[in-house]
Coordinates of N, CA, C and O in Angstrom, one line a residue:
X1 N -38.1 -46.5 17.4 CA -37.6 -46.1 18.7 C -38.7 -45.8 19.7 O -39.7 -45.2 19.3
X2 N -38.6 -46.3 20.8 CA -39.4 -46.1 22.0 C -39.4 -45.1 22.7 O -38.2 -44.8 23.1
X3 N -40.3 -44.4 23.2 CA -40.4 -43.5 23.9 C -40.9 -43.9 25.3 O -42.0 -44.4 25.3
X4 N -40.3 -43.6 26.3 CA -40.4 -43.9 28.1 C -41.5 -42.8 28.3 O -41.1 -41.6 28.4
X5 N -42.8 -43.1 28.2 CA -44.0 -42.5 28.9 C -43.6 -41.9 30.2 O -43.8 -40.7 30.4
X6 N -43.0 -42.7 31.1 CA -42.4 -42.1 32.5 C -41.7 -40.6 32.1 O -41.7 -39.7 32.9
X7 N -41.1 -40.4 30.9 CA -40.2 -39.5 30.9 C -40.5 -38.4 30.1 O -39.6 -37.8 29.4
X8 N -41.8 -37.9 30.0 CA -43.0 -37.0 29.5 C -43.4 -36.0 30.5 O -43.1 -36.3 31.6
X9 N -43.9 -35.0 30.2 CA -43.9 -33.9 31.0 C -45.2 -34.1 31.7 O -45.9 -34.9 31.1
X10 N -45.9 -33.6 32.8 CA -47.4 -33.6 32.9 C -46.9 -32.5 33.5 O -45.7 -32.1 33.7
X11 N -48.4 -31.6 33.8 CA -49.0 -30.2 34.4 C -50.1 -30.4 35.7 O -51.3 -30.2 35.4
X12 N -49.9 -30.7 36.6 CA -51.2 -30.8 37.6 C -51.3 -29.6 38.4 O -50.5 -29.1 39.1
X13 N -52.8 -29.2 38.2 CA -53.1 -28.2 38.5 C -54.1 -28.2 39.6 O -55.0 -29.1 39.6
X14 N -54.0 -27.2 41.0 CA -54.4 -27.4 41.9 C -55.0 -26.1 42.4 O -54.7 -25.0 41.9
X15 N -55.5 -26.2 43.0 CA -56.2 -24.9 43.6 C -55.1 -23.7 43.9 O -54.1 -23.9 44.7
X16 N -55.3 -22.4 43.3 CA -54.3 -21.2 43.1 C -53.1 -21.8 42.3 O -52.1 -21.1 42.6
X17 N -52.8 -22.8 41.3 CA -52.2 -22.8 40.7 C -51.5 -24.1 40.1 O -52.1 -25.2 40.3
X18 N -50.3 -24.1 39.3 CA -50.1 -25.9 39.0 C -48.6 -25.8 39.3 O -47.9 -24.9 39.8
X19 N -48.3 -27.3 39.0 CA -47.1 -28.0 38.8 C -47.1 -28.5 37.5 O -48.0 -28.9 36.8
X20 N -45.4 -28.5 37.0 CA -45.1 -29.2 35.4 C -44.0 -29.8 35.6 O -42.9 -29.2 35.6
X21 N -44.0 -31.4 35.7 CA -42.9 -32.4 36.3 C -43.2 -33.4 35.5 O -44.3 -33.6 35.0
X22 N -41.9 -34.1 35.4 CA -42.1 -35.3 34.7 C -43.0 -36.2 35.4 O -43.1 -36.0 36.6
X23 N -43.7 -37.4 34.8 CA -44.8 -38.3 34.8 C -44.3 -39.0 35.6 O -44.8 -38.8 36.7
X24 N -43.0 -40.1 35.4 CA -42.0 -40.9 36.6 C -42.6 -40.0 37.9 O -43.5 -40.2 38.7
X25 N -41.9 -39.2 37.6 CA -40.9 -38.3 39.3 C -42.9 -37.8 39.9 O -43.0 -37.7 41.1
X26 N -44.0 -37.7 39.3 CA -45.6 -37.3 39.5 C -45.5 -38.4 40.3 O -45.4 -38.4 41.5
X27 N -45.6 -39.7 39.6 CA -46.0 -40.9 39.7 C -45.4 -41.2 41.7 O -46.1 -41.4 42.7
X28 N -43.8 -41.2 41.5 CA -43.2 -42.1 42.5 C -43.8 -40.7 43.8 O -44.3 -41.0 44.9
X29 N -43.5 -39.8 43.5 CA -44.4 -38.8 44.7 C -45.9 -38.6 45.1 O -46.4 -37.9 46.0
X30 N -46.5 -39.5 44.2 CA -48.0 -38.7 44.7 C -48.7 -40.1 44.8 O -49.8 -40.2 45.5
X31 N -48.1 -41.5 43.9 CA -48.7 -42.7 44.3 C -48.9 -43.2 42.6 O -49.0 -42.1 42.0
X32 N -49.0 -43.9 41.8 CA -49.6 -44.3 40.4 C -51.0 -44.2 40.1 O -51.6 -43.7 39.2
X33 N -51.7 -45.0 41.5 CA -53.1 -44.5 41.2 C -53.6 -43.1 41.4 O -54.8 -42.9 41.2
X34 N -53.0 -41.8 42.0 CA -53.4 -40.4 41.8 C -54.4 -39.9 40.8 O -54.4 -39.9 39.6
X35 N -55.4 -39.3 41.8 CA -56.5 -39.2 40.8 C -56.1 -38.6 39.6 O -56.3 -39.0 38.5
X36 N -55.4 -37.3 40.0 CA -54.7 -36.4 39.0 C -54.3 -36.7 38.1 O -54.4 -36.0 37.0
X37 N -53.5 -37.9 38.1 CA -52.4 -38.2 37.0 C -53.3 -39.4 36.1 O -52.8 -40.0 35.1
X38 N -54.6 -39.7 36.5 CA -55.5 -40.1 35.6 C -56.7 -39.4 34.8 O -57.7 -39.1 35.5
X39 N -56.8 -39.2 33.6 CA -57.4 -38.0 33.6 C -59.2 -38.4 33.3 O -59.5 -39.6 33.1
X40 N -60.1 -37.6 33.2 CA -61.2 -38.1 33.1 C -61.8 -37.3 32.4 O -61.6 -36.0 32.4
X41 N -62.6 -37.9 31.8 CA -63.7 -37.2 30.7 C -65.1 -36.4 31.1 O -65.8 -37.0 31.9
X42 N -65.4 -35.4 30.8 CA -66.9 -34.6 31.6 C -67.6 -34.8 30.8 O -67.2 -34.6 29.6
X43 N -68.7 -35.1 30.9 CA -69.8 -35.2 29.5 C -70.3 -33.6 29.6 O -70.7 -33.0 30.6
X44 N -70.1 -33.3 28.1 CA -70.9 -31.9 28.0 C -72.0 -31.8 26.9 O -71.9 -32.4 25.9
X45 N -73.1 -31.2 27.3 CA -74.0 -31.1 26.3 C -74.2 -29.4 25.8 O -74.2 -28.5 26.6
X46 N -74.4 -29.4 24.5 CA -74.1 -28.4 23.8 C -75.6 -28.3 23.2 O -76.0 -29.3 22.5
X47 N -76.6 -27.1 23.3 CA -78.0 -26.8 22.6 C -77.4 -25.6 21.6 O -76.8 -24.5 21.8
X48 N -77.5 -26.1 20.8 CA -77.6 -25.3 19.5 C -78.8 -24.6 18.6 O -79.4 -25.1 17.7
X49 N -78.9 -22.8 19.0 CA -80.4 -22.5 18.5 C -80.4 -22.0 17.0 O -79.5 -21.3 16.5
X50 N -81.7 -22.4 16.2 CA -81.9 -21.9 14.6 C -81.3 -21.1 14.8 O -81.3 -20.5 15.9
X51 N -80.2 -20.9 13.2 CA -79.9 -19.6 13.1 C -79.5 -19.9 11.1 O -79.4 -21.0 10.6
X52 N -79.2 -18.6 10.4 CA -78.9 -18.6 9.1 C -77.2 -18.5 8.9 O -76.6 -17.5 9.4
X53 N -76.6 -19.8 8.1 CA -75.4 -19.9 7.9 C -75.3 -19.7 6.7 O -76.1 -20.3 5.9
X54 N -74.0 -18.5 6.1 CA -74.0 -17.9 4.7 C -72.6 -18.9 4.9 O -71.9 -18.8 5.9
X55 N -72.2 -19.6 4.0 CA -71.3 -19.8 3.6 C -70.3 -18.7 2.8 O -69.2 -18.7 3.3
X56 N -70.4 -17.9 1.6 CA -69.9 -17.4 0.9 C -70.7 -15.8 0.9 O -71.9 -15.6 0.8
X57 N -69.7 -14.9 1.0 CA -70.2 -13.4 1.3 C -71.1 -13.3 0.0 O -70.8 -13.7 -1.1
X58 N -72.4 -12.9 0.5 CA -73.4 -12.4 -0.9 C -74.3 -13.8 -1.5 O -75.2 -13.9 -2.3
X59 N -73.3 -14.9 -0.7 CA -74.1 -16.4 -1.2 C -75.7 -16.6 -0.7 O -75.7 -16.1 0.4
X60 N -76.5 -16.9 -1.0 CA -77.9 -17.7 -0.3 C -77.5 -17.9 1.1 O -76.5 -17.4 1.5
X61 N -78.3 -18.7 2.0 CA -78.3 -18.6 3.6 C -79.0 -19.5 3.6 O -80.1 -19.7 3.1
X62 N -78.5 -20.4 4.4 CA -79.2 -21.7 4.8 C -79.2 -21.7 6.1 O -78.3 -21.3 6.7
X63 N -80.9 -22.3 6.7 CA -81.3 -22.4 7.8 C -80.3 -23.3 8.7 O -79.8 -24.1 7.9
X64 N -79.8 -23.4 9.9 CA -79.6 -24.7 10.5 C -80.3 -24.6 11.5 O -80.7 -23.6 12.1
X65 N -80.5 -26.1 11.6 CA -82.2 -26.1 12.7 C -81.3 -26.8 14.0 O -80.3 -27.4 14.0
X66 N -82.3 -26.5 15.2 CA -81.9 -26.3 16.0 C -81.3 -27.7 16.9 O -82.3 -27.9 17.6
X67 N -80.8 -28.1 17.1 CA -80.4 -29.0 17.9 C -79.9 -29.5 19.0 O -79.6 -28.4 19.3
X68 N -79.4 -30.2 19.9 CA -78.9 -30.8 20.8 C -77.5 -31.6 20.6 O -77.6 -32.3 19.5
X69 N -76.4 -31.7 21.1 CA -75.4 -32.9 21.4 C -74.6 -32.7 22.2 O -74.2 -31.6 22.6
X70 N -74.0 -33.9 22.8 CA -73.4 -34.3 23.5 C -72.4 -34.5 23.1 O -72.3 -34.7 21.9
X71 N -71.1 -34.4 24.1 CA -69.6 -35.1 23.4 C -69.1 -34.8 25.2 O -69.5 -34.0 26.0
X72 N -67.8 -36.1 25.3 CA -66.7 -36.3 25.9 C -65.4 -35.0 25.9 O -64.4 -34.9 25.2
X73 N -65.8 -33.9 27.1 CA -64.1 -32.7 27.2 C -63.3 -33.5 27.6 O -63.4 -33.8 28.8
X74 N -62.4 -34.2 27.1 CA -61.1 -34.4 28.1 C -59.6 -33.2 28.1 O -59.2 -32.4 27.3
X75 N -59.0 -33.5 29.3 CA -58.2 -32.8 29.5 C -57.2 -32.2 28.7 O -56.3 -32.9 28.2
X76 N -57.1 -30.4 28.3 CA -55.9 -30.9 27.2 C -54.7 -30.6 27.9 O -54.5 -30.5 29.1
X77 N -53.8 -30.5 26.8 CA -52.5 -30.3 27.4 C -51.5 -28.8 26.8 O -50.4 -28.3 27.3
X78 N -52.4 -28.5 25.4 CA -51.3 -27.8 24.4 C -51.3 -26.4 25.2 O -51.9 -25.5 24.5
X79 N -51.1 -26.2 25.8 CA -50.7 -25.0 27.1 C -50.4 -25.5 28.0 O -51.0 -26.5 28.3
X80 N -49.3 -24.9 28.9 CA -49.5 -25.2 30.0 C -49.4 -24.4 31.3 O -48.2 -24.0 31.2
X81 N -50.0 -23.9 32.5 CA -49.8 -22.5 33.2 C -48.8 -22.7 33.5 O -48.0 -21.8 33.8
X82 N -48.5 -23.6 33.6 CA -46.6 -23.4 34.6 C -45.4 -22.9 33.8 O -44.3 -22.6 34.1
X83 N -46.1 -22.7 32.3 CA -44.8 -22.6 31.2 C -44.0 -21.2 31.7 O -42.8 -20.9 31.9
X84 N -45.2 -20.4 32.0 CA -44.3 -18.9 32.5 C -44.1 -19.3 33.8 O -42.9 -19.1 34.0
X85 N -44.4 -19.6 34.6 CA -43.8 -20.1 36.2 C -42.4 -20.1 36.3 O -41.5 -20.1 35.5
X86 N -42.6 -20.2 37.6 CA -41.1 -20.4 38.3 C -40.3 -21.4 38.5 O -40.6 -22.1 39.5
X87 N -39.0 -22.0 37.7 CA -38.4 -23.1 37.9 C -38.2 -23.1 39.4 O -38.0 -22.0 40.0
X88 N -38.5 -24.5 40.2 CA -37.8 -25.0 41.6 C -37.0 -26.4 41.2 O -36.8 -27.2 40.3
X89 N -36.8 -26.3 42.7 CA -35.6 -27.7 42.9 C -36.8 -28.3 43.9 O -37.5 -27.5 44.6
X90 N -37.0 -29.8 43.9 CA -37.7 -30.5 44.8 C -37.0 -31.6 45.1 O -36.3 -32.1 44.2
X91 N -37.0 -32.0 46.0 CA -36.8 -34.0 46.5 C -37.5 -34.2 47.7 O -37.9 -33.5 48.7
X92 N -37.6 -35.5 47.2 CA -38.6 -36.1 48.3 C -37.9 -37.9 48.6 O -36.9 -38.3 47.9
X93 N -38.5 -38.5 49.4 CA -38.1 -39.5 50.1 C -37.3 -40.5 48.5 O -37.9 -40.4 47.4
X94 N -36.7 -40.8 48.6 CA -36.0 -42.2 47.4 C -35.8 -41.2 46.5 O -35.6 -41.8 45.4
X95 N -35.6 -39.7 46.2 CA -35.9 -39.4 44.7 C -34.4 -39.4 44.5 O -34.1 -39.6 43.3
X96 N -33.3 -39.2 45.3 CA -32.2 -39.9 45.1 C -31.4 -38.5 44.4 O -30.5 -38.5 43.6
X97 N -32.1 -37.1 44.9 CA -31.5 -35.8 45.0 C -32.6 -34.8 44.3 O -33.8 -35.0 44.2
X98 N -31.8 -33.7 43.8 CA -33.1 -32.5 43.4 C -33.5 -33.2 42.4 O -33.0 -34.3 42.2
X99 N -34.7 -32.6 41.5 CA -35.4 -32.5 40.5 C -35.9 -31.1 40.0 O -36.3 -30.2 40.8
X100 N -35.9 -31.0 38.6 CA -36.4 -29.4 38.8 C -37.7 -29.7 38.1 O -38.1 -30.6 37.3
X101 N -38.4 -28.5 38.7 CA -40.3 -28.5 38.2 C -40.4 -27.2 37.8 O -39.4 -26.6 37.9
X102 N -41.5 -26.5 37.3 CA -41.8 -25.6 36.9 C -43.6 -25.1 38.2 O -44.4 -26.0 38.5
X103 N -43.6 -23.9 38.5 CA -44.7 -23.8 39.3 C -45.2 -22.6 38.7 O -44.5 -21.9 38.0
X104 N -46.5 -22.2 38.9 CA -47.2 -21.3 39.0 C -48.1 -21.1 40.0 O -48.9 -22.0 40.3
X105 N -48.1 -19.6 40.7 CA -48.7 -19.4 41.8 C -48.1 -19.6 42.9 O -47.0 -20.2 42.8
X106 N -48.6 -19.2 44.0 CA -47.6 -18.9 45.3 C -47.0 -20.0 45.8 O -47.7 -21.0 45.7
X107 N -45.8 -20.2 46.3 CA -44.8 -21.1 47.5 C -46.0 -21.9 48.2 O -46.3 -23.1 48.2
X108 N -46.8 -20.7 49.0 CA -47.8 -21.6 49.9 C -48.7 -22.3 49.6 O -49.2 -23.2 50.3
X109 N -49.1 -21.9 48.1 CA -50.0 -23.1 47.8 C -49.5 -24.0 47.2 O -50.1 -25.1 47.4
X110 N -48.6 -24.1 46.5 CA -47.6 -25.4 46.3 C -47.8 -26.0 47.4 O -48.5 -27.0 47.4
X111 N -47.3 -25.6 48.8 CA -47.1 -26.5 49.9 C -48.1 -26.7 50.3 O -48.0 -27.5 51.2
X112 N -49.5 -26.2 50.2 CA -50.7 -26.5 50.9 C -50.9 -27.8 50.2 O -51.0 -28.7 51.0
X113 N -51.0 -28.1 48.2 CA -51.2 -28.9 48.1 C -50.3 -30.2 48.0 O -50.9 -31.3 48.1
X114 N -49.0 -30.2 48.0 CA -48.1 -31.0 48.5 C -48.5 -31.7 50.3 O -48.1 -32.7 50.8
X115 N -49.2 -30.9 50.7 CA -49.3 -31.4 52.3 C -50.6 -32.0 52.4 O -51.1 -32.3 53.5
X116 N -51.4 -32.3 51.0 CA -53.1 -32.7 51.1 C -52.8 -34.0 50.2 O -53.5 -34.9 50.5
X117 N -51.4 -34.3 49.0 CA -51.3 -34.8 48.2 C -50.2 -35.7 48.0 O -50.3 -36.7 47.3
X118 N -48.9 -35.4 48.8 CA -47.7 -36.1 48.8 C -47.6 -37.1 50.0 O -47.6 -36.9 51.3
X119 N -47.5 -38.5 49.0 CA -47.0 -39.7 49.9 C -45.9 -39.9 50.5 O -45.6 -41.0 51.0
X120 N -45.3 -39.0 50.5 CA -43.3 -38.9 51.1 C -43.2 -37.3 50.8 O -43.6 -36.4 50.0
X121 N -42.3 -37.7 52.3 CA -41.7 -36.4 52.6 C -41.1 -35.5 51.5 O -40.1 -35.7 50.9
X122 N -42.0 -34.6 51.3 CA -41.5 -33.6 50.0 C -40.5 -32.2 50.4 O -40.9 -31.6 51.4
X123 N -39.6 -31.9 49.8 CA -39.1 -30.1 50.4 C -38.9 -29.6 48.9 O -39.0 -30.5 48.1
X124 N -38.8 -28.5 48.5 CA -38.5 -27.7 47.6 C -38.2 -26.4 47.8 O -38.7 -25.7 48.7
X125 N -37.0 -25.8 46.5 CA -36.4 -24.3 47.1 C -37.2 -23.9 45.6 O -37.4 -24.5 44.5
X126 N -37.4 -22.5 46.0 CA -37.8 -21.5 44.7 C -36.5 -21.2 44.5 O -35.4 -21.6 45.1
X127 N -36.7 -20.2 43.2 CA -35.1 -19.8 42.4 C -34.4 -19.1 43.2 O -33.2 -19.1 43.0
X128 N -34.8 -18.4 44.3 CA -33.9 -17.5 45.3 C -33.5 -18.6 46.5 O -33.2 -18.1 47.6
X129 N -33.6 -19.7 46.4 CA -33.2 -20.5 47.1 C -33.3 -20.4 48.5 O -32.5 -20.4 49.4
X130 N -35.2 -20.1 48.4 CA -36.0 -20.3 49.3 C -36.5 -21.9 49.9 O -37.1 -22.6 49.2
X131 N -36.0 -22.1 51.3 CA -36.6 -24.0 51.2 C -38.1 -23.9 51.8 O -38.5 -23.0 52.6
X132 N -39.0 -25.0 51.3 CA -39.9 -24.8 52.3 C -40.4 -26.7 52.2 O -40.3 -27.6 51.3
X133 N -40.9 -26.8 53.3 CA -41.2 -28.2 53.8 C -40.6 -28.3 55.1 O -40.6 -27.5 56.0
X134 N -40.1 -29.6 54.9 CA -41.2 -31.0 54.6 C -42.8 -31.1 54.3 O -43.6 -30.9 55.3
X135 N -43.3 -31.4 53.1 CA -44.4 -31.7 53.7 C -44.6 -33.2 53.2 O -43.8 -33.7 52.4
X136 N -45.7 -33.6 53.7 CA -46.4 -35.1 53.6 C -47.8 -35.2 53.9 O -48.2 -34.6 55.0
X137 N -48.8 -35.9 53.0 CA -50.1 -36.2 53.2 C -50.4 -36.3 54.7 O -49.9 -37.3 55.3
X138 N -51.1 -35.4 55.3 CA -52.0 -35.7 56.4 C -50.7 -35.2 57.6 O -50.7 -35.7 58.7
X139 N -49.6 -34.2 57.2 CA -49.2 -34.0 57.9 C -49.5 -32.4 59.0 O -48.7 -32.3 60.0
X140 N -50.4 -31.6 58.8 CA -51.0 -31.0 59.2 C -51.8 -31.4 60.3 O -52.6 -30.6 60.7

């Protein structure tokens, strides 16, 4: 059985807070190539100083000497801030009626980043069936 990648959850997180919307509905509002919705790897390097590791309480103590390494952070997923957030209703240009998302952090900065990030006209109501928009990329 196949599973529709489009129809998976993502979390994009933005300055003062995130969104948690399906991948599709990310995708057709913010563009496919969105940096966001591509995730990328940071190289981290990790210095590790001598120190004595006892395996077993009362056991001998073995040195570990001191080292260097590198490895690939990529983004995880097994949390996500919006889990406790606020369900909203959104639509935007073709989405062909609401959609519901999950937010965390204030109305305004949803719409600050909605108005730095959305390729069509976006609106959304919070749960008290607050509207706020339109916004659109570069509409400021």
């Amino acid at each position: 059985m196949a599973t529709d990648f489009d129809a998976e959850s993502v979390t994009i997180n933005y300055s003062g807070g995130s969104i948690e919307m399906v991948i599709g509905n990310a995708k057709d509002l913010f563009g496919d190539d969105a940096a966001f919705l591509s995730p990328v790897g940071v190289q981290k390097t990790v210095s590790v100083r001598e120190h004595p590791r006892i395996r077993v309480i009362g056991g001998p103590a073995k040195t570990i000497q001191s080292n260097v390494y590198t490895y690939t952070q990529w983004p995880v997923g097994s949390s996500s801030n919006s889990a406790g957030g606020e369900a909203i209703l959104m639509r935007w240009e073709g989405s062909e009626g609401w959609w519901t998302a999950r937010m965390s952090g204030s109305a305004w900065e949803l719409g600050s980043f909605l108005n730095t990030s959305s390729l069509k006209a976006v609106t959304f109501k919070t749960e008290r069936g607050t509207p706020y928009g339109p916004f659109i990329k570069g509409g400021l």
